[in-house]
Tab-separated table of C-alpha atoms and ligand atoms in Angstrom:
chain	number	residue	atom	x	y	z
A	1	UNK	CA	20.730	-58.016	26.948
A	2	UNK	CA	18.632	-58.047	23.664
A	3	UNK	CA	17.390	-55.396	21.586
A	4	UNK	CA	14.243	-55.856	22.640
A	5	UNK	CA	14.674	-55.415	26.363
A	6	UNK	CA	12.810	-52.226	27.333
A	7	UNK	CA	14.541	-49.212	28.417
A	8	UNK	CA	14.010	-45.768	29.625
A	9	UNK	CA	14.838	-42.203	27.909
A	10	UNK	CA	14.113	-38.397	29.133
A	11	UNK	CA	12.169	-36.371	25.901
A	12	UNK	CA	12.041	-32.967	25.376
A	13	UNK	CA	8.656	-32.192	23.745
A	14	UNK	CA	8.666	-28.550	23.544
A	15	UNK	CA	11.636	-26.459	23.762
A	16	UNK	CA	11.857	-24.123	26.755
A	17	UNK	CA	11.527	-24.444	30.363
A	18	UNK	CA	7.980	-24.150	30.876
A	19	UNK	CA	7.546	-28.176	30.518
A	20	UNK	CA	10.233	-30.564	32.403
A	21	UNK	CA	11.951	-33.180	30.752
A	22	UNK	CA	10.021	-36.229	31.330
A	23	UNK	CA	11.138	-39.712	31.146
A	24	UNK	CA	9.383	-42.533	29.738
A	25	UNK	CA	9.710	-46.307	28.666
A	26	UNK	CA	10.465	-47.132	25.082
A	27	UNK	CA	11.948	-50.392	23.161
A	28	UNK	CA	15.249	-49.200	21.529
A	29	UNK	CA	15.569	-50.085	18.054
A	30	UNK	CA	17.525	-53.000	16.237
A	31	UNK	CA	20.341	-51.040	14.875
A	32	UNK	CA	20.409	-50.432	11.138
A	33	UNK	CA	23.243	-50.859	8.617
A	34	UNK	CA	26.422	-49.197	9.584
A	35	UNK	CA	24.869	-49.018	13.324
A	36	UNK	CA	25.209	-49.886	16.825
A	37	UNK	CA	23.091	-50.102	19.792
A	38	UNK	CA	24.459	-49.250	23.663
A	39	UNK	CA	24.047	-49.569	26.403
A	40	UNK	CA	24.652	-45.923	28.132
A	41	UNK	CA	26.566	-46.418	31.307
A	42	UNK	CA	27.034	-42.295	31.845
A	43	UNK	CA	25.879	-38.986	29.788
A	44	UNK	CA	27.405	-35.669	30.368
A	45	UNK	CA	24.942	-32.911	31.095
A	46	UNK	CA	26.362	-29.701	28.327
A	47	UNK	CA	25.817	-26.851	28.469
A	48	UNK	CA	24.817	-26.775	24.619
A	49	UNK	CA	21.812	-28.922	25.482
A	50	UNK	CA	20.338	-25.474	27.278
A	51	UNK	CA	21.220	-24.098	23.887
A	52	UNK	CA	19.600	-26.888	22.184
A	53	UNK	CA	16.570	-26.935	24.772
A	54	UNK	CA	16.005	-23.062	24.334
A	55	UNK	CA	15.687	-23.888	20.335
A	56	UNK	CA	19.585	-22.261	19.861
A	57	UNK	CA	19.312	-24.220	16.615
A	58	UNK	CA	16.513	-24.395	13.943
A	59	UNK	CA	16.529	-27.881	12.920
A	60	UNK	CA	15.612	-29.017	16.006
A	61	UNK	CA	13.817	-32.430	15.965
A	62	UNK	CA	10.902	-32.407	18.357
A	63	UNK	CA	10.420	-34.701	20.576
A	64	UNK	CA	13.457	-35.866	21.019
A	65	UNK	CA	15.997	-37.299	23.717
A	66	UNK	CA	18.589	-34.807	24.333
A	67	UNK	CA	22.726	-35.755	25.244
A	68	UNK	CA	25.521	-35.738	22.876
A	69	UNK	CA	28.029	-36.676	25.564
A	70	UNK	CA	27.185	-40.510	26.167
A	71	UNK	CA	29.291	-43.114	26.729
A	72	UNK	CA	28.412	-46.905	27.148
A	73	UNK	CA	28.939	-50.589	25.638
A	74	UNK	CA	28.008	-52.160	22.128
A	75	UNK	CA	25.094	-54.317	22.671
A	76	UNK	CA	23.740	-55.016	19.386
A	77	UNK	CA	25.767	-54.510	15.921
A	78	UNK	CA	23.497	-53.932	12.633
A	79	UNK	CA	24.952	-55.192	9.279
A	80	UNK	CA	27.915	-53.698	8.348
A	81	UNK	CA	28.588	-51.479	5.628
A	82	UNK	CA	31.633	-50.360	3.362
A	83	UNK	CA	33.940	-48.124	5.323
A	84	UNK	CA	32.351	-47.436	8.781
A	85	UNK	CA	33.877	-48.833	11.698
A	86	UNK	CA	33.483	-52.232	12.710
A	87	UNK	CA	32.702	-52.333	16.254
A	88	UNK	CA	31.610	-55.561	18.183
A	89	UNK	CA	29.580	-56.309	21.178
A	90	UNK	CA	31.107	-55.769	24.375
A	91	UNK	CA	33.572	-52.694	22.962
A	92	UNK	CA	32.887	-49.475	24.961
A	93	UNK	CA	32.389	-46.718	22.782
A	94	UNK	CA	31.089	-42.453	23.403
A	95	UNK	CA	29.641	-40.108	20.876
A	96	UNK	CA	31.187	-37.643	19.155
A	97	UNK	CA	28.601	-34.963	18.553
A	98	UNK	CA	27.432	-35.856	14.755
A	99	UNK	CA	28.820	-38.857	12.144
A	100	UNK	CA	30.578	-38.324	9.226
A	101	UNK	CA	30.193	-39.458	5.760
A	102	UNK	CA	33.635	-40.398	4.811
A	103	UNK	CA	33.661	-39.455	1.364
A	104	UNK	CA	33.298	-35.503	1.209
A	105	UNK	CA	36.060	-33.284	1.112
A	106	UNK	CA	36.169	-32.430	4.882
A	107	UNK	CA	36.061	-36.163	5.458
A	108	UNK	CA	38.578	-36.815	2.814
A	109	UNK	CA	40.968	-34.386	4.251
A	110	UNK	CA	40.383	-36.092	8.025
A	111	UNK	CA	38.587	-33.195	9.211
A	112	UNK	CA	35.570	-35.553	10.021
A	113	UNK	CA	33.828	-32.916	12.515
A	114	UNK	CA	33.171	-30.780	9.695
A	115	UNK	CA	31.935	-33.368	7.880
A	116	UNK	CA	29.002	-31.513	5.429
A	117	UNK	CA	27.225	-34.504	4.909
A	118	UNK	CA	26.352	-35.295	8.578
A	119	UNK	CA	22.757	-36.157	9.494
A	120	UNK	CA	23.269	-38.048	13.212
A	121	UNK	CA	23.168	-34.881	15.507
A	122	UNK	CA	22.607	-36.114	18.961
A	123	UNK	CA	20.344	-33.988	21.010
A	124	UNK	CA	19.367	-31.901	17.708
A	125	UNK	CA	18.481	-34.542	15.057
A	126	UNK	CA	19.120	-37.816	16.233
A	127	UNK	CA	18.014	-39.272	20.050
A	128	UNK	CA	20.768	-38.908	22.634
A	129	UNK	CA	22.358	-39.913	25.480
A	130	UNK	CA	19.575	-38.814	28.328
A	131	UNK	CA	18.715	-42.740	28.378
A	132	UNK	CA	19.306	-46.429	28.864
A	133	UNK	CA	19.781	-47.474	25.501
A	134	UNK	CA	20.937	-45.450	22.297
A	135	UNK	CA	21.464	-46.646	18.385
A	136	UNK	CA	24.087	-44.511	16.588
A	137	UNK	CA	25.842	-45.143	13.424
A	138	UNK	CA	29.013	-46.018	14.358
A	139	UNK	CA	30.731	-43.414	12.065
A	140	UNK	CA	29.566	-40.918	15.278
A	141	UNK	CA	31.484	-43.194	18.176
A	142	UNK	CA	34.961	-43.626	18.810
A	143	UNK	CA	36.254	-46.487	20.917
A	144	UNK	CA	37.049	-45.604	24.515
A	145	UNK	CA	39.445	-48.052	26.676
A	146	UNK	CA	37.537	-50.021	29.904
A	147	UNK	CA	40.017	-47.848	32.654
A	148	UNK	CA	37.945	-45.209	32.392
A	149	UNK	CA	35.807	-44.058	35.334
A	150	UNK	CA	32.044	-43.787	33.356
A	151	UNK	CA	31.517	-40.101	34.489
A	152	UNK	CA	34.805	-39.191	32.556
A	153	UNK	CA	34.450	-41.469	29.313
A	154	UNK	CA	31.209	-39.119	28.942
A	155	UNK	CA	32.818	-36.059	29.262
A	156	UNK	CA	35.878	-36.684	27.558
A	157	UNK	CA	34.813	-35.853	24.001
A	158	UNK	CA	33.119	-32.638	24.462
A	159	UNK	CA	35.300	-31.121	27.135
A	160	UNK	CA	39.034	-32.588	26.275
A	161	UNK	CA	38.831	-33.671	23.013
A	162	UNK	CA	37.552	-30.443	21.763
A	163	UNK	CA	40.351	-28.342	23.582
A	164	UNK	CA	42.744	-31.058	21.881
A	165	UNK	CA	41.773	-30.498	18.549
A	166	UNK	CA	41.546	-26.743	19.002
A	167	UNK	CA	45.107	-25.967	20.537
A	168	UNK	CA	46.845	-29.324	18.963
A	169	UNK	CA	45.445	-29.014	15.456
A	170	UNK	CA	43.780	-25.683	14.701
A	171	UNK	CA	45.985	-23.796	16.590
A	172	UNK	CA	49.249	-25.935	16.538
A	173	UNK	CA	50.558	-24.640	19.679
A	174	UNK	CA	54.001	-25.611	20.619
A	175	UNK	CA	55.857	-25.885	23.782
A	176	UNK	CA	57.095	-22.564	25.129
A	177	UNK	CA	54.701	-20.506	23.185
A	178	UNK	CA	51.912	-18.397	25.380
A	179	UNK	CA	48.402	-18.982	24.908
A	180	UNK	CA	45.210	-17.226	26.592
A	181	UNK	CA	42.510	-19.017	27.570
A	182	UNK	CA	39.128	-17.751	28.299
A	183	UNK	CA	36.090	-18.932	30.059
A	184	UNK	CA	39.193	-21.048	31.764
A	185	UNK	CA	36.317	-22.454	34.307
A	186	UNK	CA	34.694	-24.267	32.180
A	187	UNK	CA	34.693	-27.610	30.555
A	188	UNK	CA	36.683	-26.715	27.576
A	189	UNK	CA	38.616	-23.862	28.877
A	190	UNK	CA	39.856	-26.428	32.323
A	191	UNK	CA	40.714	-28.898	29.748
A	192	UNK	CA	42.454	-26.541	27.511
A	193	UNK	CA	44.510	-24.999	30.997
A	194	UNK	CA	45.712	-28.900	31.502
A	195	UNK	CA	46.479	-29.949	27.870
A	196	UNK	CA	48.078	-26.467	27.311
A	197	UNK	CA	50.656	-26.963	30.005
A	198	UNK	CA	51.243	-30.607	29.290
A	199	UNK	CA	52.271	-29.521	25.783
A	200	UNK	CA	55.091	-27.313	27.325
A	201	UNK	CA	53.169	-23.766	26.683
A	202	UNK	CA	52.891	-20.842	28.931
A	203	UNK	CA	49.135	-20.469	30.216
A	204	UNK	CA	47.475	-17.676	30.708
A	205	UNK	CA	44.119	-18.280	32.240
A	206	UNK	CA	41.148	-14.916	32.098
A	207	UNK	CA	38.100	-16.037	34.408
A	208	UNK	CA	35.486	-13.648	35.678
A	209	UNK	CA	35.563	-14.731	39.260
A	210	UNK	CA	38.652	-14.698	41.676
A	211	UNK	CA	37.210	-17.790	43.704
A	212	UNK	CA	38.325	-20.060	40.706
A	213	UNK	CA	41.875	-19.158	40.661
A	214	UNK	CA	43.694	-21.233	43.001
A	215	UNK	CA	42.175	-24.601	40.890
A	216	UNK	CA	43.379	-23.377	37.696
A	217	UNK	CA	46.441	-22.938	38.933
A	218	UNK	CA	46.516	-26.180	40.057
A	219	UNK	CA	45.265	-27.131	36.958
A	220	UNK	CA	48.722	-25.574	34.880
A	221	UNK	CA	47.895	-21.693	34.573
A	222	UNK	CA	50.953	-19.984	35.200
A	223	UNK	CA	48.809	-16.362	35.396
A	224	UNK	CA	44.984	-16.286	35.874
A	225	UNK	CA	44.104	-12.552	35.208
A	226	UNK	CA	40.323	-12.421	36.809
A	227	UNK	CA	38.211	-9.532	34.589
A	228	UNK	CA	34.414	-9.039	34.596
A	229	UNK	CA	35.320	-6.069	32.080
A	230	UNK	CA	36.612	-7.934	29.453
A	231	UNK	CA	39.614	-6.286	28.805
A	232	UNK	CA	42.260	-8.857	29.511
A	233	UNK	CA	44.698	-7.825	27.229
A	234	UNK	CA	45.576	-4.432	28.901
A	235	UNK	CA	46.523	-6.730	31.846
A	236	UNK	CA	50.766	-6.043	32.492
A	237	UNK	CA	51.018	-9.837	32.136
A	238	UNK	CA	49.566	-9.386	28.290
A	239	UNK	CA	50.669	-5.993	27.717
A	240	UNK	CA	53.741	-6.878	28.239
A	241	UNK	CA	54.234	-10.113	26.252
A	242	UNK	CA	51.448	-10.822	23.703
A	243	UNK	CA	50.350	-14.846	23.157
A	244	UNK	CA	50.967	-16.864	20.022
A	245	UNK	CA	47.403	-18.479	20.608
A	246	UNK	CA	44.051	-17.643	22.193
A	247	UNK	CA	41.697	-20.749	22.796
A	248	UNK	CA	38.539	-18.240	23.112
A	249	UNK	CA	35.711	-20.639	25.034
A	250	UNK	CA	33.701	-17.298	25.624
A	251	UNK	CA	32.512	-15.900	22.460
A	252	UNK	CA	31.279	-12.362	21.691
A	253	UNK	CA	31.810	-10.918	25.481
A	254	UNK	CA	35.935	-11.782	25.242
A	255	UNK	CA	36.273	-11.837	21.262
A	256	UNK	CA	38.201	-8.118	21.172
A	257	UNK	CA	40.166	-8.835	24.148
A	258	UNK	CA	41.165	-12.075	22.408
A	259	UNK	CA	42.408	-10.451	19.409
A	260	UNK	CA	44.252	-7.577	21.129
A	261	UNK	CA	45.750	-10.340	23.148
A	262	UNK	CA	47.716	-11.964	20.099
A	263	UNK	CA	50.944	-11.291	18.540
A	264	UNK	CA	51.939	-10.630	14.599
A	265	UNK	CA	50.675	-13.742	13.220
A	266	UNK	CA	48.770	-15.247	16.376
A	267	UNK	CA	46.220	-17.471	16.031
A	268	UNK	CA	42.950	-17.220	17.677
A	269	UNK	CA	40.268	-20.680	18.237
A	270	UNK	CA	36.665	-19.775	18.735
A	271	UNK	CA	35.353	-22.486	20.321
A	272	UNK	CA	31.904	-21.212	22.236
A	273	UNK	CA	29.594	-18.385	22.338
A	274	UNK	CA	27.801	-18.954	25.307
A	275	UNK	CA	25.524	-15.856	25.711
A	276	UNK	CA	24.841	-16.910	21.337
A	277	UNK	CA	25.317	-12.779	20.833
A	278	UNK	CA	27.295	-11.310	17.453
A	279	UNK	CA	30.698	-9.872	17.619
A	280	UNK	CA	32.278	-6.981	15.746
A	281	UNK	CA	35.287	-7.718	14.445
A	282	UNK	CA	38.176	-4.906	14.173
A	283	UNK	CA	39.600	-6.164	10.303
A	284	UNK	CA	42.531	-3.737	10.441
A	285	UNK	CA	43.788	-5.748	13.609
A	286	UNK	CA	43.261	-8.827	11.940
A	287	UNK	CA	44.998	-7.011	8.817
A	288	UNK	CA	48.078	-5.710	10.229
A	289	UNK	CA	48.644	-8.216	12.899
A	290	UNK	CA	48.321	-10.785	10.225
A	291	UNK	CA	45.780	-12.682	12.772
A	292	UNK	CA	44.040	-16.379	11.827
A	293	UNK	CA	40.351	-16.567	13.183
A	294	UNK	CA	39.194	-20.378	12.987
A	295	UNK	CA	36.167	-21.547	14.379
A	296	UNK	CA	36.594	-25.488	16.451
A	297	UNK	CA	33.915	-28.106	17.711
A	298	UNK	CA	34.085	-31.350	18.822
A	299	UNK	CA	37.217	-33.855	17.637
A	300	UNK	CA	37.678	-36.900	15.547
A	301	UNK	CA	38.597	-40.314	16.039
A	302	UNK	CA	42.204	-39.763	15.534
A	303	UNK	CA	42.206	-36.454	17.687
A	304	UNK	CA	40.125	-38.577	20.651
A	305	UNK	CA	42.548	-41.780	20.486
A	306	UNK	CA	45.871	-38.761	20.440
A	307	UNK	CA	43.799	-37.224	23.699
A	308	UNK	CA	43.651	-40.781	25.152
A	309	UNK	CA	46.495	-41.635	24.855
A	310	UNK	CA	47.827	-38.583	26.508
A	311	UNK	CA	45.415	-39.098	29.750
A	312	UNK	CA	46.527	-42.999	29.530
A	313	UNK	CA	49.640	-41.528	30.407
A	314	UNK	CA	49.452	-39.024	32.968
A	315	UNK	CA	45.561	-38.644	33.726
A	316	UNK	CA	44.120	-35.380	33.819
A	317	UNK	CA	42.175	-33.825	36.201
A	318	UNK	CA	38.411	-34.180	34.528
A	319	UNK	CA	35.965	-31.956	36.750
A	320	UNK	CA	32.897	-34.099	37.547
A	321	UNK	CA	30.616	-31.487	39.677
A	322	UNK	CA	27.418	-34.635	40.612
A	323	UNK	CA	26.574	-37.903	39.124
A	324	UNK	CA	22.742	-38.023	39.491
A	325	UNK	CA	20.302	-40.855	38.271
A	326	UNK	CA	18.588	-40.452	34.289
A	327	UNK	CA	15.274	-39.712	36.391
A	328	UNK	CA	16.561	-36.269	37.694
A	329	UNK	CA	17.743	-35.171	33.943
A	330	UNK	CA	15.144	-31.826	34.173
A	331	UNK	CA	16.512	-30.743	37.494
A	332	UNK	CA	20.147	-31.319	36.367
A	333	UNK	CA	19.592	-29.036	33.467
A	334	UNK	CA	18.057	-26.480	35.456
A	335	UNK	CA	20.931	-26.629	37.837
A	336	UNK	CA	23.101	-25.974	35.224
A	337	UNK	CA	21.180	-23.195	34.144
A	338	UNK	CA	20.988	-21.648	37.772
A	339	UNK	CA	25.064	-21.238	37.485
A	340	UNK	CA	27.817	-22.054	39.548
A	341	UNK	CA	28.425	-25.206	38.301
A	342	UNK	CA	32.485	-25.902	38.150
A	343	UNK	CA	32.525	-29.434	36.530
A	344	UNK	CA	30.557	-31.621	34.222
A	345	UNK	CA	26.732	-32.753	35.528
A	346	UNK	CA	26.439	-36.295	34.867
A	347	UNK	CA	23.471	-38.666	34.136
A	348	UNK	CA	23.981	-42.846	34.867
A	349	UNK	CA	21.082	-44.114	32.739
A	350	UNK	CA	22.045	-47.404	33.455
A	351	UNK	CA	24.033	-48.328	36.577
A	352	UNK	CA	23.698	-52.238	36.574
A	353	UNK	CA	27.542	-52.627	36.011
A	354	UNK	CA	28.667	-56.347	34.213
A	355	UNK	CA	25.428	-56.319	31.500
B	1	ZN	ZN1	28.951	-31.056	25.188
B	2	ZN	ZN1	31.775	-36.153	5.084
């Protein structure tokens, strides 16, 4: 194809659910220096684009085309520039949520998702993956190898790589140590069960709802403690044996529970807040216990091609709940919304296969 072959995109023009997503026709850009345009074969459906949709964050763009979970092929290259990746046509490539800049001190210490100088947001500040076509710099994409079914390259980033970075590298969990997961159901916290049990650590997996219990223990868990109450850690499996790690993909509801969960020196991951409420924090725990809080999102190139690797070699089980078409993007958002929703939601923009 050619950059000036006409595609489609969904645009949120008000944020809310009053107005649906529509979708419309547009010419995608020639991609600028440092940039690449794709094609999108698949887009995960997140649930941080309700966040985003509901105006969860202030810089919002408006309108805009949400998705930060695309993945797709490099149709078009732009000039290159000094240090960003060089990426050719025909390489398949997915988004990381935001680019970096390469030369700050985050970037300079290889912490790229914390990069302070990032400007690409998909979904927030930049266009996303909710369409046919998307330009990105390529400092926001990491390569992705052909094997992989489209539904999962999406996905992978956002669900897997995130749970990577946070047990691998912020919370350097090591095989036979215990770690608690919460909000186990979900895309992080299913990815966390399976790459928590593949590194040789004991899982224990809190979920709200009994009916999930027999997957995550398929999944790795070697306990699943089911609590609507939130108070996990007075559970006889964590009473009785605290964890070196908590990957917390809750937030405020689980936070205490978390921290009473750990042992001297444990580390706990925030990872998601997904009812966006504050926690209280009890500081003499984190005192005494000697307790590291550290907040995780997203992963970097080097973290994604560690992940890949990994799945290269003994797949993991990615959770795919539909695959639906771009054109029902508002009604796969909503669906999410309504609940009940194991896996990943996942939009195939373009479905022509070979282009
Ligand atoms: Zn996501
Ligand atoms: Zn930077």
């Amino acid at each position: 194809m050619t950059a000036t072959e006409s595609g489609a995109r969904a645009r949120l023009t008000a944020t809310g659910f009053a107005r649906e997503l529509e979708v419309e026709r547009f010419e995608p850009a020639p991609p600028g220096p440092g940039q690449v345009l794709i094609e999108v074969e698949a887009c995960g459906v997140c649930y941080r684009d309700l966040i985003d949709r509901r105006g969860g964050f202030p810089f919002l763009q408006l309108p805009i085309t949400p998705g930060h979970e695309a993945a797709g092929r490099v149709v078009a290259v732009g000039p290159p520039v000094d240090g960003a990746p060089a990426f050719e046509v025909g390489l398949r490539v997915g988004t990381m949520h935001r680019d970096s800049c390469g030369e700050c001190a985050a970037c300079r210490a290889g912490s790229t998702s914390l990069c302070a100088s990032a400007a690409w947001v998909f979904g927030i500040l930049a266009d996303g993956g909710y369409a046919t076509h998307l330009v990105a710099p390529a400092r926001a994409l990491y390569p992705l190898p052909d094997a992989l079914a489209p539904e999962h390259a999406a996905v992978m980033h956002c669900t897997f790589g995130t749970a990577y970075r946070d047990l691998v590298t912020l919370g350097r969990l090591a095989a036979g140590e215990r770690v608690v997961v919460t909000g186990a159901n979900g895309g992080v916290g299913s990815a966390g069960v399976q790459i928590a049990h593949r590194l040789g650590a004991e899982v224990v997996a809190i979920v709200r709802d009994a009916r999930h219990e027999p997957r995550l223990r398929a999944l790795g868990a070697d306990h699943v403690i089911v609590d609507p109450g939130s108070g996990f850690h007075k559970h006889p499996v964590l009473a009785s044996r605290r964890a070196e790690v908590v990957l917390d993909a809750t937030g405020a509801s689980t936070f205490n529970s978390s921290l009473r969960s750990l042992a001297v020196g444990g580390r706990a991951v925030v990872v998601g807040n997904i009812a966006e409420q504050q926690a209280s924090l009890n500081l003499g725990l984190v005192i005494t216990s000697g307790l590291t809080i550290v907040g995780g999102s997203g992963a970097t190139p080097a973290e994604m091609a560690a992940l890949l690797a990994l799945h290269a070699a003994r797949p993991f089980d990615v959770p795919i709940e539909d695959v639906l078409p771009l054109e029902s993007a508002d009604l796969a958002q909503r669906r999410l919304l309504g609940g009940g929703v194991f896996g990943r939601l996942v939009l195939r923009p373009a479905q022509r296969g070979g282009s």
